[in-house]
Amino acid sequence: MGIFVSIASYCDPVLPFTLERAAAMASDPAGLHFGVVDQSPAGSPRPFLPTGGARLSQVQLDVADARGPCWARAIAMSLYDGEAWFLQLDSHMDFDPGWDERLVAQAQELGAPARDLVLTTYPDAFRFVDGQPVRQPTASGVLAQVLRPGTTFATDHPVLSFEAQPVQSSVALPAFHVGAGCLFAPGRIAQQLPYDPWLYFHGEEQAYALRLYTHGWDLFHVPGLPIHHLYNDPGSGAPPRPLHWDAAHDALRQTGWWSLEQRSRARLAALVAGEDLGVYGLGSARTLAAYADFCGIDYAARTLAPRAFTPRLP
């Protein structure tokens, strides 16, 4: 019943904390297999193996060779080694005691692993105070992903903006979007729906949500998510970390981030147009029209219904 934990990290000083806390707070640390892609300056130290018998598989890349978050997530996913469960995370997370057991139980309550499903959202925040993680909860129930107020389709690309909206619910809610930094599913997802390395960052979650939905996977937001996210703001209490598109890092590369972003937007447009993208394309179990009926996001008509801005009910 092992869990493969996929982590793409970019010059992140919090990565060692994330690995250590994930192992220390797990009910079964020996059941964890971390697949880490660490994009850091040449000569950076490798994160050490977490305690408790956890396994670490790592790819280390110089920042000059990095090609964006989705490319790194695709490499990290390729380190999957047949574990029963798959968890994709950002590199700056904290965990409640027994988080691994809790996620498995939540998924099983909804029918996994026999059922194709994903538990996901943008998790509640934490920050560091005097070096210690402190929770910043927004809800005691569910964080449901919906369109951000005021969001509209741009004329030249289909990228949309989403947010997590607190909902007082003690049961899981159906979802129509995913949080790339917190995604839990049966392990077969890594082979059936591999991450698309030709995406960059913006629109990655839309693409993966659509691929999952059209391949017949059900998405859920669950109450009491036992994982927390450190957001990159001045009040985080953590050392500042650069982003892939920062000018100083971008200057090191022959292909700049904006070129990758433009390619990614075209990639998402090709996906929603139903072009043949091979294993990275849409499935045949459900249609985009059914997705529009479900959540109100109509990619064909480029319209957004009011229900796209509100959580789905059980």
XYZ file of N, CA, C and O in Angstrom, residues 69-151:
332
model
N 7.770 24.209 -14.644
C 7.176 23.300 -13.647
C 6.597 22.021 -14.242
O 6.773 20.941 -13.667
N 5.870 22.108 -15.351
C 5.233 20.909 -15.902
C 6.265 19.912 -16.411
O 6.112 18.694 -16.234
N 7.297 20.404 -17.040
C 8.394 19.553 -17.507
C 9.014 18.816 -16.329
O 9.267 17.608 -16.398
N 9.238 19.531 -15.222
C 9.812 18.897 -14.032
C 8.837 17.908 -13.408
O 9.242 16.831 -12.942
N 7.541 18.236 -13.376
C 6.555 17.296 -12.831
C 6.503 16.019 -13.675
O 6.321 14.915 -13.146
N 6.633 16.156 -14.993
C 6.612 14.982 -15.863
C 7.799 14.069 -15.565
O 7.657 12.835 -15.539
N 8.968 14.642 -15.334
C 10.138 13.834 -14.988
C 9.936 13.164 -13.639
O 10.229 11.971 -13.461
N 9.424 13.926 -12.663
C 9.198 13.354 -11.334
C 8.207 12.199 -11.410
O 8.399 11.154 -10.772
N 7.140 12.345 -12.186
C 6.151 11.287 -12.310
C 6.764 10.028 -12.918
O 6.369 8.900 -12.593
N 7.774 10.206 -13.787
C 8.397 9.058 -14.440
C 9.199 8.201 -13.462
O 9.599 7.079 -13.805
N 9.445 8.686 -12.251
C 10.162 7.925 -11.235
C 9.237 6.974 -10.465
O 9.707 6.215 -9.611
N 7.956 7.030 -10.753
C 6.980 6.122 -10.143
C 7.415 4.672 -10.342
O 7.883 4.286 -11.422
N 7.248 3.849 -9.296
C 7.765 2.488 -9.340
C 6.721 1.464 -8.903
O 7.043 0.510 -8.193
N 5.481 1.673 -9.300
C 4.451 0.676 -9.061
C 3.737 0.766 -7.731
O 3.008 -0.160 -7.353
N 3.897 1.882 -7.014
C 3.228 2.029 -5.715
C 1.704 2.050 -5.886
O 1.179 2.421 -6.939
N 1.008 1.684 -4.809
C -0.455 1.608 -4.857
C -1.101 2.977 -5.016
O -2.177 3.105 -5.600
N -0.439 4.015 -4.487
C -1.010 5.353 -4.472
C -0.006 6.362 -5.013
O 1.204 6.156 -4.937
N -0.542 7.466 -5.535
C 0.276 8.537 -6.120
C -0.124 9.864 -5.497
O -1.313 10.187 -5.402
N 0.865 10.627 -5.069
C 0.626 11.955 -4.500
C 1.571 12.940 -5.153
O 2.791 12.791 -5.071
N 1.027 13.954 -5.817
C 1.846 15.022 -6.393
C 1.770 16.245 -5.496
O 0.676 16.700 -5.146
N 2.939 16.776 -5.134
C 3.021 17.899 -4.210
C 3.950 18.977 -4.746
O 4.818 18.715 -5.583
N 3.787 20.186 -4.215
C 4.823 21.197 -4.334
C 5.930 20.886 -3.331
O 5.794 19.995 -2.481
N 7.017 21.629 -3.403
C 8.194 21.339 -2.571
C 8.197 22.114 -1.270
O 9.203 22.116 -0.553
N 7.090 22.760 -0.920
C 7.005 23.572 0.293
C 5.662 23.289 0.974
O 4.715 24.065 0.863
N 5.618 22.128 1.651
C 4.381 21.634 2.247
C 4.625 21.205 3.690
O 5.752 20.929 4.095
N 3.518 21.124 4.461
C 3.559 20.548 5.800
C 2.410 19.553 5.926
O 1.466 19.573 5.121
N 2.463 18.712 6.955
C 1.591 17.547 7.035
C 1.071 17.361 8.452
O 1.780 17.595 9.426
N -0.177 16.906 8.545
C -0.747 16.537 9.831
C -0.302 15.125 10.206
O 0.027 14.318 9.319
N -0.312 14.783 11.486
C 0.029 13.417 11.881
C -0.889 12.396 11.202
O -2.096 12.571 11.129
N -0.280 11.341 10.689
C -1.054 10.297 10.033
C -1.635 10.702 8.699
O -2.613 10.104 8.234
N -1.035 11.674 8.043
C -1.584 12.199 6.789
C -1.718 11.112 5.716
O -2.672 11.138 4.924
N -0.770 10.187 5.652
C -0.796 9.143 4.634
C -1.987 8.210 4.833
O -2.731 7.904 3.894
N -2.182 7.778 6.063
C -3.310 6.909 6.394
C -4.638 7.612 6.142
O -5.600 7.021 5.656
N -4.682 8.915 6.449
C -5.915 9.688 6.266
C -6.268 9.818 4.778
O -7.433 9.633 4.389
N -5.298 10.116 3.929
C -5.580 10.257 2.508
C -6.071 8.937 1.909
O -7.027 8.912 1.124
N -5.419 7.849 2.277
C -5.845 6.547 1.767
C -7.275 6.249 2.212
O -8.112 5.802 1.411
N -7.588 6.514 3.486
C -8.932 6.254 3.993
C -9.966 7.110 3.270
O -11.063 6.623 2.926
N -9.644 8.393 3.023
C -10.583 9.263 2.325
C -10.844 8.762 0.909
O -11.979 8.791 0.427
N -9.790 8.328 0.229
C -9.950 7.815 -1.129
C -10.753 6.523 -1.130
O -11.627 6.310 -1.990
N -10.477 5.654 -0.165
C -11.205 4.391 -0.095
C -12.679 4.602 0.210
O -13.540 3.875 -0.302
N -13.009 5.594 1.019
C -14.405 5.884 1.311
C -15.192 6.263 0.063
O -16.403 6.065 -0.010
N -14.484 6.784 -0.935
C -15.124 7.194 -2.182
C -15.041 6.120 -3.268
O -15.469 6.352 -4.396
N -14.463 4.960 -2.925
C -14.464 3.845 -3.865
C -13.126 3.464 -4.457
O -13.033 2.512 -5.234
N -12.064 4.213 -4.157
C -10.741 3.854 -4.656
C -10.199 2.682 -3.838
O -10.628 2.462 -2.708
N -9.265 1.913 -4.380
C -8.607 2.107 -5.673
C -9.357 1.541 -6.874
O -8.920 1.747 -8.006
N -10.457 0.814 -6.650
C -11.189 0.265 -7.790
C -11.745 1.386 -8.673
O -11.802 1.250 -9.901
N -12.142 2.481 -8.058
C -12.704 3.615 -8.796
C -11.595 4.573 -9.193
O -10.693 4.879 -8.405
N -11.652 5.073 -10.413
C -10.706 6.079 -10.877
C -11.104 7.429 -10.300
O -12.113 8.016 -10.707
N -10.327 7.924 -9.346
C -10.665 9.210 -8.735
C -9.412 9.939 -8.265
O -8.347 9.342 -8.093
N -9.576 11.234 -8.055
C -8.500 12.109 -7.597
C -9.025 12.985 -6.473
O -10.112 13.570 -6.597
N -8.283 13.058 -5.372
C -8.545 14.022 -4.309
C -7.592 15.190 -4.509
O -6.379 14.988 -4.607
N -8.102 16.417 -4.529
C -7.249 17.541 -4.885
C -7.864 18.863 -4.445
O -9.066 18.957 -4.244
N -7.031 19.872 -4.283
C -7.459 21.260 -4.104
C -6.217 22.124 -3.935
O -5.081 21.631 -3.998
N -6.428 23.432 -3.713
C -5.368 24.311 -3.233
C -5.433 24.257 -1.706
O -6.382 24.759 -1.115
N -4.439 23.677 -1.041
C -4.556 23.460 0.412
C -4.507 24.758 1.208
O -4.042 25.802 0.734
N -4.964 24.652 2.450
C -4.804 25.747 3.401
C -3.328 26.084 3.573
O -2.448 25.234 3.390
N -3.076 27.319 3.993
C -1.702 27.809 4.122
C -1.113 27.495 5.493
O -1.831 27.258 6.467
N 0.207 27.491 5.540
C 0.929 27.579 6.797
C 2.070 28.571 6.596
O 2.388 28.958 5.470
N 2.644 29.027 7.677
C 3.817 29.885 7.610
C 4.752 29.513 8.749
O 4.388 28.744 9.637
N 5.953 30.020 8.698
C 6.931 29.762 9.749
C 6.944 30.931 10.730
O 7.033 32.099 10.328
N 6.852 30.617 12.010
C 6.978 31.596 13.086
C 8.083 31.096 14.016
O 7.964 30.004 14.590
N 9.156 31.869 14.108
C 10.322 31.455 14.898
C 10.804 30.068 14.472
O 11.191 29.226 15.297
N 10.744 29.824 13.165
C 11.240 28.573 12.619
C 10.295 27.400 12.704
O 10.631 26.304 12.235
N 9.098 27.601 13.270
C 8.145 26.505 13.437
C 6.928 26.715 12.525
O 6.465 27.847 12.364
N 6.399 25.635 11.937
C 5.227 25.768 11.072
C 3.965 26.087 11.863
O 3.682 25.451 12.880
N 3.223 27.083 11.401
C 1.983 27.503 12.051
C 0.873 27.491 11.001
O 0.999 28.101 9.944
N -0.222 26.814 11.290
C -1.344 26.696 10.358
C -2.073 28.034 10.207
O -2.195 28.811 11.150
N -2.628 28.263 9.011
C -3.481 29.410 8.738
C -4.760 28.914 8.066
O -4.974 29.120 6.879
N -5.623 28.260 8.831
C -6.813 27.647 8.229
C -7.831 28.681 7.757
O -7.973 29.748 8.352
N -8.534 28.332 6.682
C -9.605 29.186 6.173
C -10.972 28.542 6.358
O -11.985 29.216 6.260
N -10.999 27.230 6.595
C -12.287 26.540 6.723
C -12.093 25.255 7.504
O -11.024 24.652 7.468
N -13.146 24.840 8.206
C -13.102 23.558 8.894
C -13.677 22.451 8.024
O -13.706 21.294 8.426
N -14.130 22.799 6.836
C -14.750 21.815 5.954
C -13.924 21.543 4.725
O -12.857 20.945 4.796
N -14.404 22.018 3.575
C -13.816 21.699 2.278
C -13.333 22.980 1.611
O -13.974 24.033 1.721
N -12.201 22.886 0.918
C -11.737 23.969 0.063
C -12.038 23.564 -1.382
O -11.398 22.668 -1.934
N -13.042 24.200 -1.980
C -13.512 23.835 -3.310
C -12.970 24.821 -4.340
O -13.057 26.042 -4.156
N -12.437 24.289 -5.425
C -11.871 25.140 -6.469
C -12.953 25.588 -7.448
O -13.699 24.770 -7.988
N -12.997 26.892 -7.658
C -13.959 27.505 -8.573
C -13.239 28.596 -9.345
O -12.108 28.968 -9.031
N -13.908 29.136 -10.355
C -13.332 30.254 -11.089
C -13.222 31.478 -10.184
O -14.125 31.770 -9.394
N -12.118 32.191 -10.321
C -11.940 33.434 -9.574
C -12.938 34.485 -10.076
O -13.173 34.597 -11.282
N -13.563 35.248 -9.175
C -14.522 36.267 -9.615
C -13.913 37.197 -10.661
O -12.762 37.628 -10.535
N -14.697 37.488 -11.680
C -14.246 38.374 -12.746
C -13.496 37.687 -13.858
O -13.145 38.323 -14.863
N -13.241 36.388 -13.726
C -12.506 35.657 -14.756
C -13.322 35.575 -16.046
O -14.530 35.328 -16.017
